[in-house]
Amino acid sequence: ETGVTQSPTHLIKTRGQQVTLRCSSQSGHNTVSWYQQALGQGPQFIFQYYREEENGRGNFPPRFSGLQFPNYSSELNVNALELDDSALYLCASSSRTGTSGNEQFFGPGTRLTVL
Amino acid sequence: AQSVTQLGSHVSVSEGALVLLRCNYSSSVPPYLFWYVQYPNQGLQLLLKYTSAATLVKGINGFEAEFKKSETSFHLTKPSAHMSDAAEYFCAVNIYTDKLIFGTGTRLQVFP
């Protein structure tokens, strides 16, 4: 069973640029969630995708957007990068069963640095 | 609104000593609670979760946590610390959706 993978591992961008982060969910999982973890903080929920539709969003501006593909992989896009966007971006996949409390399996993350 | 508070951003113990990491939650409905561990430069790994079954939950690597509704707590314990337990630990709450709300984390240091 392949776990959650993310690419790239590290990324350096400058302010104002755009970035795309990618996530491959664990086999059999239909839900992908994205989290932002700033240095020294806990992860913050960005949004979640279920069957290619956005299904819940945290307190992040519209320049954070995403996609989920038919194979349940996902992308996180961030436009007009700001210095505060520097963080570890975590992707988590889960299998929605109609109840809450489903375990989310996390990838290793993408470390984004904005200069 | 739901929230999680982790008391103590840093905890230091000697190898073989008891580990106690504190987590309090705020929720108007029965929560699902999780403990995750994060090793340097890695993602999060689930240690254990509470989903309204037994109040004492046993997880991996010898960790366990007890759900106490009266105290709104879900503290993580391990009877005997090992050097390999040194990591960042996060408590999280999940209510009605699969969105996790995390605490700010506790860094555990284990001294020989």
PDB file of C-alpha atoms in Angstrom:
ATOM      1  CA  GLU A   1       0.000   0.000   0.000  1.00  0.00           C
ATOM      2  CA  THR A   2       1.509   3.319  -1.098  1.00  0.00           C
ATOM      3  CA  GLY A   3       1.290   6.145   1.387  1.00  0.00           C
ATOM      4  CA  VAL A   4       0.616   9.817   0.770  1.00  0.00           C
ATOM      5  CA  THR A   5       3.282  11.473  -1.338  1.00  0.00           C
ATOM      6  CA  GLN A   6       3.913  15.155  -1.968  1.00  0.00           C
ATOM      7  CA  SER A   7       6.035  17.061  -4.466  1.00  0.00           C
ATOM      8  CA  PRO A   8       8.243  18.928  -4.496  1.00  0.00           C
ATOM      9  CA  THR A   9       9.986  18.465  -1.161  1.00  0.00           C
ATOM     10  CA  HIS A  10      11.311  22.005  -1.035  1.00  0.00           C
ATOM     11  CA  LEU A  11      10.522  25.108  -3.030  1.00  0.00           C
ATOM     12  CA  ILE A  12      11.841  28.669  -3.028  1.00  0.00           C
ATOM     13  CA  LYS A  13       9.792  31.463  -4.594  1.00  0.00           C
ATOM     14  CA  THR A  14       9.769  35.237  -4.506  1.00  0.00           C
ATOM     15  CA  ARG A  15       6.936  37.513  -3.464  1.00  0.00           C
ATOM     16  CA  GLY A  16       4.197  37.868  -6.052  1.00  0.00           C
ATOM     17  CA  GLN A  17       4.926  34.577  -7.770  1.00  0.00           C
ATOM     18  CA  GLN A  18       2.557  31.647  -8.047  1.00  0.00           C
ATOM     19  CA  VAL A  19       3.166  28.097  -6.837  1.00  0.00           C
ATOM     20  CA  THR A  20       1.575  24.680  -7.328  1.00  0.00           C
ATOM     21  CA  LEU A  21       2.028  21.878  -4.828  1.00  0.00           C
ATOM     22  CA  ARG A  22       1.024  18.316  -5.574  1.00  0.00           C
ATOM     23  CA  CYS A  23      -0.274  15.432  -3.510  1.00  0.00           C
ATOM     24  CA  SER A  24      -0.994  11.804  -4.297  1.00  0.00           C
ATOM     25  CA  SER A  25      -3.449  10.282  -1.863  1.00  0.00           C
ATOM     26  CA  GLN A  26      -3.184   6.860  -0.320  1.00  0.00           C
ATOM     27  CA  SER A  27      -4.706   4.061  -2.341  1.00  0.00           C
ATOM     28  CA  GLY A  28      -8.452   3.745  -1.734  1.00  0.00           C
ATOM     29  CA  HIS A  29      -8.850   7.218  -0.213  1.00  0.00           C
ATOM     30  CA  ASN A  30     -11.360   9.663  -1.687  1.00  0.00           C
ATOM     31  CA  THR A  31     -10.763  12.749   0.448  1.00  0.00           C
ATOM     32  CA  VAL A  32      -7.780  15.093   0.513  1.00  0.00           C
ATOM     33  CA  SER A  33      -7.185  17.869   3.023  1.00  0.00           C
ATOM     34  CA  TRP A  34      -4.489  20.538   2.939  1.00  0.00           C
ATOM     35  CA  TYR A  35      -2.893  22.156   5.965  1.00  0.00           C
ATOM     36  CA  GLN A  36      -0.398  24.979   6.424  1.00  0.00           C
ATOM     37  CA  GLN A  37       2.115  24.643   9.253  1.00  0.00           C
ATOM     38  CA  ALA A  38       4.093  27.778  10.015  1.00  0.00           C
ATOM     39  CA  LEU A  39       7.333  27.409  11.924  1.00  0.00           C
ATOM     40  CA  GLY A  40       6.676  26.553  15.558  1.00  0.00           C
ATOM     41  CA  GLN A  41       2.912  26.276  15.074  1.00  0.00           C
ATOM     42  CA  GLY A  42       0.348  23.560  14.691  1.00  0.00           C
ATOM     43  CA  PRO A  43      -1.087  22.803  11.256  1.00  0.00           C
ATOM     44  CA  GLN A  44      -3.930  25.063  10.104  1.00  0.00           C
ATOM     45  CA  PHE A  45      -6.703  23.686   7.886  1.00  0.00           C
ATOM     46  CA  ILE A  46      -6.769  25.258   4.419  1.00  0.00           C
ATOM     47  CA  PHE A  47      -9.449  23.243   2.621  1.00  0.00           C
ATOM     48  CA  GLN A  48     -10.658  19.767   1.837  1.00  0.00           C
ATOM     49  CA  TYR A  49     -11.671  18.033  -1.382  1.00  0.00           C
ATOM     50  CA  TYR A  50     -14.083  15.144  -1.646  1.00  0.00           C
ATOM     51  CA  ARG A  51     -14.852  13.572  -5.014  1.00  0.00           C
ATOM     52  CA  GLU A  52     -13.352  16.547  -6.874  1.00  0.00           C
ATOM     53  CA  GLU A  53     -15.434  19.159  -5.026  1.00  0.00           C
ATOM     54  CA  GLU A  54     -14.262  21.570  -2.347  1.00  0.00           C
ATOM     55  CA  ASN A  55     -15.834  20.419   0.898  1.00  0.00           C
ATOM     56  CA  GLY A  56     -14.942  22.890   3.594  1.00  0.00           C
ATOM     57  CA  ARG A  57     -12.474  25.739   3.796  1.00  0.00           C
ATOM     58  CA  GLY A  58     -10.509  27.303   6.606  1.00  0.00           C
ATOM     59  CA  ASN A  59      -9.681  30.959   7.138  1.00  0.00           C
ATOM     60  CA  PHE A  60      -7.513  31.406   4.054  1.00  0.00           C
ATOM     61  CA  PRO A  61      -7.931  33.981   1.272  1.00  0.00           C
ATOM     62  CA  PRO A  62      -9.138  33.075  -2.239  1.00  0.00           C
ATOM     63  CA  ARG A  63      -5.598  33.181  -3.613  1.00  0.00           C
ATOM     64  CA  PHE A  64      -5.302  29.743  -2.043  1.00  0.00           C
ATOM     65  CA  SER A  65      -7.105  27.370  -4.389  1.00  0.00           C
ATOM     66  CA  GLY A  66      -7.080  23.697  -5.131  1.00  0.00           C
ATOM     67  CA  LEU A  67      -8.111  20.867  -7.361  1.00  0.00           C
ATOM     68  CA  GLN A  68      -8.815  17.201  -6.948  1.00  0.00           C
ATOM     69  CA  PHE A  69      -8.515  14.879  -9.915  1.00  0.00           C
ATOM     70  CA  PRO A  70     -10.503  11.721 -10.774  1.00  0.00           C
ATOM     71  CA  ASN A  71      -7.705   9.563  -9.342  1.00  0.00           C
ATOM     72  CA  TYR A  72      -8.119  11.562  -6.077  1.00  0.00           C
ATOM     73  CA  SER A  73      -4.715  13.228  -6.326  1.00  0.00           C
ATOM     74  CA  SER A  74      -4.763  16.927  -5.565  1.00  0.00           C
ATOM     75  CA  GLU A  75      -3.071  20.259  -6.177  1.00  0.00           C
ATOM     76  CA  LEU A  76      -2.761  23.322  -3.983  1.00  0.00           C
ATOM     77  CA  ASN A  77      -2.231  26.586  -5.843  1.00  0.00           C
ATOM     78  CA  VAL A  78      -1.184  29.814  -4.202  1.00  0.00           C
ATOM     79  CA  ASN A  79      -1.186  33.064  -6.189  1.00  0.00           C
ATOM     80  CA  ALA A  80       0.517  36.370  -5.372  1.00  0.00           C
ATOM     81  CA  LEU A  81       2.811  34.807  -2.799  1.00  0.00           C
ATOM     82  CA  GLU A  82       3.492  36.739   0.392  1.00  0.00           C
ATOM     83  CA  LEU A  83       6.334  36.339   2.869  1.00  0.00           C
ATOM     84  CA  ASP A  84       3.894  34.903   5.439  1.00  0.00           C
ATOM     85  CA  ASP A  85       3.101  32.047   3.069  1.00  0.00           C
ATOM     86  CA  SER A  86       6.456  30.511   3.993  1.00  0.00           C
ATOM     87  CA  ALA A  87       5.528  27.285   5.747  1.00  0.00           C
ATOM     88  CA  LEU A  88       5.340  23.517   5.562  1.00  0.00           C
ATOM     89  CA  TYR A  89       2.317  22.491   3.504  1.00  0.00           C
ATOM     90  CA  LEU A  90       0.853  19.153   4.489  1.00  0.00           C
ATOM     91  CA  CYS A  91      -1.518  17.011   2.514  1.00  0.00           C
ATOM     92  CA  ALA A  92      -3.640  14.379   4.233  1.00  0.00           C
ATOM     93  CA  SER A  93      -5.868  11.746   2.704  1.00  0.00           C
ATOM     94  CA  SER A  94      -8.715   9.809   4.234  1.00  0.00           C
ATOM     95  CA  SER A  95     -11.569   7.556   3.254  1.00  0.00           C
ATOM     96  CA  ARG A  96     -14.898   9.190   3.950  1.00  0.00           C
ATOM     97  CA  THR A  97     -17.273   6.629   5.404  1.00  0.00           C
ATOM     98  CA  GLY A  98     -20.250   8.806   6.275  1.00  0.00           C
ATOM     99  CA  THR A  99     -19.107   9.284   9.844  1.00  0.00           C
ATOM    100  CA  SER A 100     -16.609  11.660  11.369  1.00  0.00           C
ATOM    101  CA  GLY A 101     -13.431  10.764  13.162  1.00  0.00           C
ATOM    102  CA  ASN A 102     -11.858   9.173  10.123  1.00  0.00           C
ATOM    103  CA  GLU A 103      -8.099   8.879  10.374  1.00  0.00           C
ATOM    104  CA  GLN A 104      -6.190  11.211   8.115  1.00  0.00           C
ATOM    105  CA  PHE A 105      -2.896   9.994   6.713  1.00  0.00           C
ATOM    106  CA  PHE A 106      -0.330  12.728   6.211  1.00  0.00           C
ATOM    107  CA  GLY A 107       2.334  13.136   3.597  1.00  0.00           C
ATOM    108  CA  PRO A 108       5.850  14.377   4.418  1.00  0.00           C
ATOM    109  CA  GLY A 109       4.997  17.922   3.356  1.00  0.00           C
ATOM    110  CA  THR A 110       6.385  20.552   1.008  1.00  0.00           C
ATOM    111  CA  ARG A 111       8.561  23.246   2.558  1.00  0.00           C
ATOM    112  CA  LEU A 112       7.816  26.551   0.810  1.00  0.00           C
ATOM    113  CA  THR A 113      10.098  29.521   1.328  1.00  0.00           C
ATOM    114  CA  VAL A 114       9.026  32.920  -0.001  1.00  0.00           C
ATOM    115  CA  LEU A 115      11.785  35.521  -0.344  1.00  0.00           C
TER     116      LEU A 115
ATOM    117  CA  ALA B   1     -16.128  27.163  18.170  1.00  0.00           C
ATOM    118  CA  GLN B   2     -14.009  24.120  18.737  1.00  0.00           C
ATOM    119  CA  SER B   3     -10.471  24.508  19.969  1.00  0.00           C
ATOM    120  CA  VAL B   4      -7.585  22.646  21.518  1.00  0.00           C
ATOM    121  CA  THR B   5      -5.101  23.920  24.094  1.00  0.00           C
ATOM    122  CA  GLN B   6      -1.816  22.201  24.767  1.00  0.00           C
ATOM    123  CA  LEU B   7      -0.226  23.273  28.036  1.00  0.00           C
ATOM    124  CA  GLY B   8       3.538  23.464  27.874  1.00  0.00           C
ATOM    125  CA  SER B   9       5.295  24.101  24.578  1.00  0.00           C
ATOM    126  CA  HIS B  10       8.329  22.163  25.827  1.00  0.00           C
ATOM    127  CA  VAL B  11       8.531  19.136  28.103  1.00  0.00           C
ATOM    128  CA  SER B  12      11.793  17.520  29.174  1.00  0.00           C
ATOM    129  CA  VAL B  13      12.080  14.115  30.820  1.00  0.00           C
ATOM    130  CA  SER B  14      14.821  11.632  31.571  1.00  0.00           C
ATOM    131  CA  GLU B  15      14.929   8.338  29.755  1.00  0.00           C
ATOM    132  CA  GLY B  16      12.732   5.862  31.657  1.00  0.00           C
ATOM    133  CA  ALA B  17      10.630   8.581  33.290  1.00  0.00           C
ATOM    134  CA  LEU B  18       6.897   9.113  32.890  1.00  0.00           C
ATOM    135  CA  VAL B  19       5.797  11.208  29.932  1.00  0.00           C
ATOM    136  CA  LEU B  20       2.735  13.430  30.408  1.00  0.00           C
ATOM    137  CA  LEU B  21       1.630  15.795  27.648  1.00  0.00           C
ATOM    138  CA  ARG B  22      -1.462  17.865  28.371  1.00  0.00           C
ATOM    139  CA  CYS B  23      -4.357  18.632  26.056  1.00  0.00           C
ATOM    140  CA  ASN B  24      -7.651  20.365  26.835  1.00  0.00           C
ATOM    141  CA  TYR B  25     -10.417  20.811  24.316  1.00  0.00           C
ATOM    142  CA  SER B  26     -13.396  23.053  23.910  1.00  0.00           C
ATOM    143  CA  SER B  27     -16.491  21.676  22.242  1.00  0.00           C
ATOM    144  CA  SER B  28     -20.241  21.918  22.656  1.00  0.00           C
ATOM    145  CA  VAL B  29     -20.727  18.418  21.254  1.00  0.00           C
ATOM    146  CA  PRO B  30     -18.897  15.129  21.804  1.00  0.00           C
ATOM    147  CA  PRO B  31     -15.586  15.446  20.013  1.00  0.00           C
ATOM    148  CA  TYR B  32     -13.301  13.082  18.219  1.00  0.00           C
ATOM    149  CA  LEU B  33      -9.796  13.587  19.594  1.00  0.00           C
ATOM    150  CA  PHE B  34      -6.425  12.671  18.178  1.00  0.00           C
ATOM    151  CA  TRP B  35      -2.780  12.713  19.116  1.00  0.00           C
ATOM    152  CA  TYR B  36      -0.229  13.007  16.312  1.00  0.00           C
ATOM    153  CA  VAL B  37       3.568  12.880  16.456  1.00  0.00           C
ATOM    154  CA  GLN B  38       5.894  14.748  14.116  1.00  0.00           C
ATOM    155  CA  TYR B  39       9.572  13.900  13.801  1.00  0.00           C
ATOM    156  CA  PRO B  40      11.950  16.515  12.344  1.00  0.00           C
ATOM    157  CA  ASN B  41      11.363  17.194   8.659  1.00  0.00           C
ATOM    158  CA  GLN B  42       8.531  14.692   8.477  1.00  0.00           C
ATOM    159  CA  GLY B  43       4.759  14.700   8.264  1.00  0.00           C
ATOM    160  CA  LEU B  44       2.371  13.743  11.037  1.00  0.00           C
ATOM    161  CA  GLN B  45       1.843  10.203  12.276  1.00  0.00           C
ATOM    162  CA  LEU B  46      -1.247   9.169  14.223  1.00  0.00           C
ATOM    163  CA  LEU B  47      -0.501   7.900  17.740  1.00  0.00           C
ATOM    164  CA  LEU B  48      -4.080   7.285  18.851  1.00  0.00           C
ATOM    165  CA  LYS B  49      -7.639   8.537  18.572  1.00  0.00           C
ATOM    166  CA  TYR B  50     -10.760   8.758  20.719  1.00  0.00           C
ATOM    167  CA  THR B  51     -14.088   8.217  18.972  1.00  0.00           C
ATOM    168  CA  SER B  52     -16.519   7.832  21.903  1.00  0.00           C
ATOM    169  CA  ALA B  53     -15.818   4.188  22.620  1.00  0.00           C
ATOM    170  CA  ALA B  54     -13.532   3.387  25.566  1.00  0.00           C
ATOM    171  CA  THR B  55     -12.329   6.449  27.461  1.00  0.00           C
ATOM    172  CA  LEU B  56      -8.831   4.981  27.855  1.00  0.00           C
ATOM    173  CA  VAL B  57      -7.258   4.739  24.444  1.00  0.00           C
ATOM    174  CA  LYS B  58      -4.096   2.809  23.729  1.00  0.00           C
ATOM    175  CA  GLY B  59      -1.925   3.802  20.807  1.00  0.00           C
ATOM    176  CA  ILE B  60       1.321   2.933  19.157  1.00  0.00           C
ATOM    177  CA  ASN B  61       4.770   2.987  20.757  1.00  0.00           C
ATOM    178  CA  GLY B  62       3.373   2.461  24.266  1.00  0.00           C
ATOM    179  CA  PHE B  63       1.392   5.723  24.395  1.00  0.00           C
ATOM    180  CA  GLU B  64      -2.100   6.016  25.809  1.00  0.00           C
ATOM    181  CA  ALA B  65      -4.561   8.798  26.536  1.00  0.00           C
ATOM    182  CA  GLU B  66      -7.620   9.111  28.733  1.00  0.00           C
ATOM    183  CA  PHE B  67     -10.707  11.082  27.733  1.00  0.00           C
ATOM    184  CA  LYS B  68     -12.152  12.952  30.730  1.00  0.00           C
ATOM    185  CA  LYS B  69     -15.351  14.763  29.830  1.00  0.00           C
ATOM    186  CA  SER B  70     -15.661  16.465  33.228  1.00  0.00           C
ATOM    187  CA  GLU B  71     -12.221  18.009  32.791  1.00  0.00           C
ATOM    188  CA  THR B  72     -12.462  18.419  28.985  1.00  0.00           C
ATOM    189  CA  SER B  73      -9.052  16.808  28.816  1.00  0.00           C
ATOM    190  CA  PHE B  74      -7.279  14.215  26.707  1.00  0.00           C
ATOM    191  CA  HIS B  75      -3.778  13.979  28.155  1.00  0.00           C
ATOM    192  CA  LEU B  76      -1.152  11.738  26.549  1.00  0.00           C
ATOM    193  CA  THR B  77       0.987   9.491  28.724  1.00  0.00           C
ATOM    194  CA  LYS B  78       3.733   6.904  28.435  1.00  0.00           C
ATOM    195  CA  PRO B  79       5.062   5.093  31.504  1.00  0.00           C
ATOM    196  CA  SER B  80       8.701   5.046  30.436  1.00  0.00           C
ATOM    197  CA  ALA B  81      10.264   7.495  27.999  1.00  0.00           C
ATOM    198  CA  HIS B  82      12.695   6.345  25.341  1.00  0.00           C
ATOM    199  CA  MET B  83      15.198   8.466  23.469  1.00  0.00           C
ATOM    200  CA  SER B  84      13.309   7.774  20.253  1.00  0.00           C
ATOM    201  CA  ASP B  85      10.212   9.513  21.699  1.00  0.00           C
ATOM    202  CA  ALA B  86      11.841  12.916  21.244  1.00  0.00           C
ATOM    203  CA  ALA B  87       9.586  14.727  18.779  1.00  0.00           C
ATOM    204  CA  GLU B  88       6.768  17.279  18.459  1.00  0.00           C
ATOM    205  CA  TYR B  89       3.359  16.115  19.629  1.00  0.00           C
ATOM    206  CA  PHE B  90       0.054  17.596  18.498  1.00  0.00           C
ATOM    207  CA  CYS B  91      -3.386  17.171  19.949  1.00  0.00           C
ATOM    208  CA  ALA B  92      -6.270  17.681  17.521  1.00  0.00           C
ATOM    209  CA  VAL B  93     -10.079  17.744  17.592  1.00  0.00           C
ATOM    210  CA  ASN B  94     -12.429  16.757  14.792  1.00  0.00           C
ATOM    211  CA  ILE B  95     -16.153  17.468  14.960  1.00  0.00           C
ATOM    212  CA  TYR B  96     -18.707  16.457  12.301  1.00  0.00           C
ATOM    213  CA  THR B  97     -16.258  16.807   9.431  1.00  0.00           C
ATOM    214  CA  ASP B  98     -12.826  15.472   8.675  1.00  0.00           C
ATOM    215  CA  LYS B  99     -11.325  18.887   9.360  1.00  0.00           C
ATOM    216  CA  LEU B 100      -8.757  18.716  12.128  1.00  0.00           C
ATOM    217  CA  ILE B 101      -8.144  21.590  14.524  1.00  0.00           C
ATOM    218  CA  PHE B 102      -4.673  21.299  16.018  1.00  0.00           C
ATOM    219  CA  GLY B 103      -3.101  22.623  19.147  1.00  0.00           C
ATOM    220  CA  THR B 104       0.173  24.520  19.012  1.00  0.00           C
ATOM    221  CA  GLY B 105       2.197  21.430  19.849  1.00  0.00           C
ATOM    222  CA  THR B 106       4.496  20.231  22.618  1.00  0.00           C
ATOM    223  CA  ARG B 107       8.135  19.489  21.955  1.00  0.00           C
ATOM    224  CA  LEU B 108       9.295  16.493  23.997  1.00  0.00           C
ATOM    225  CA  GLN B 109      12.974  16.217  24.865  1.00  0.00           C
ATOM    226  CA  VAL B 110      14.337  13.016  26.390  1.00  0.00           C
ATOM    227  CA  PHE B 111      17.647  13.132  28.241  1.00  0.00           C
ATOM    228  CA  PRO B 112      19.817  10.057  28.856  1.00  0.00           C
TER     229      PRO B 112
END
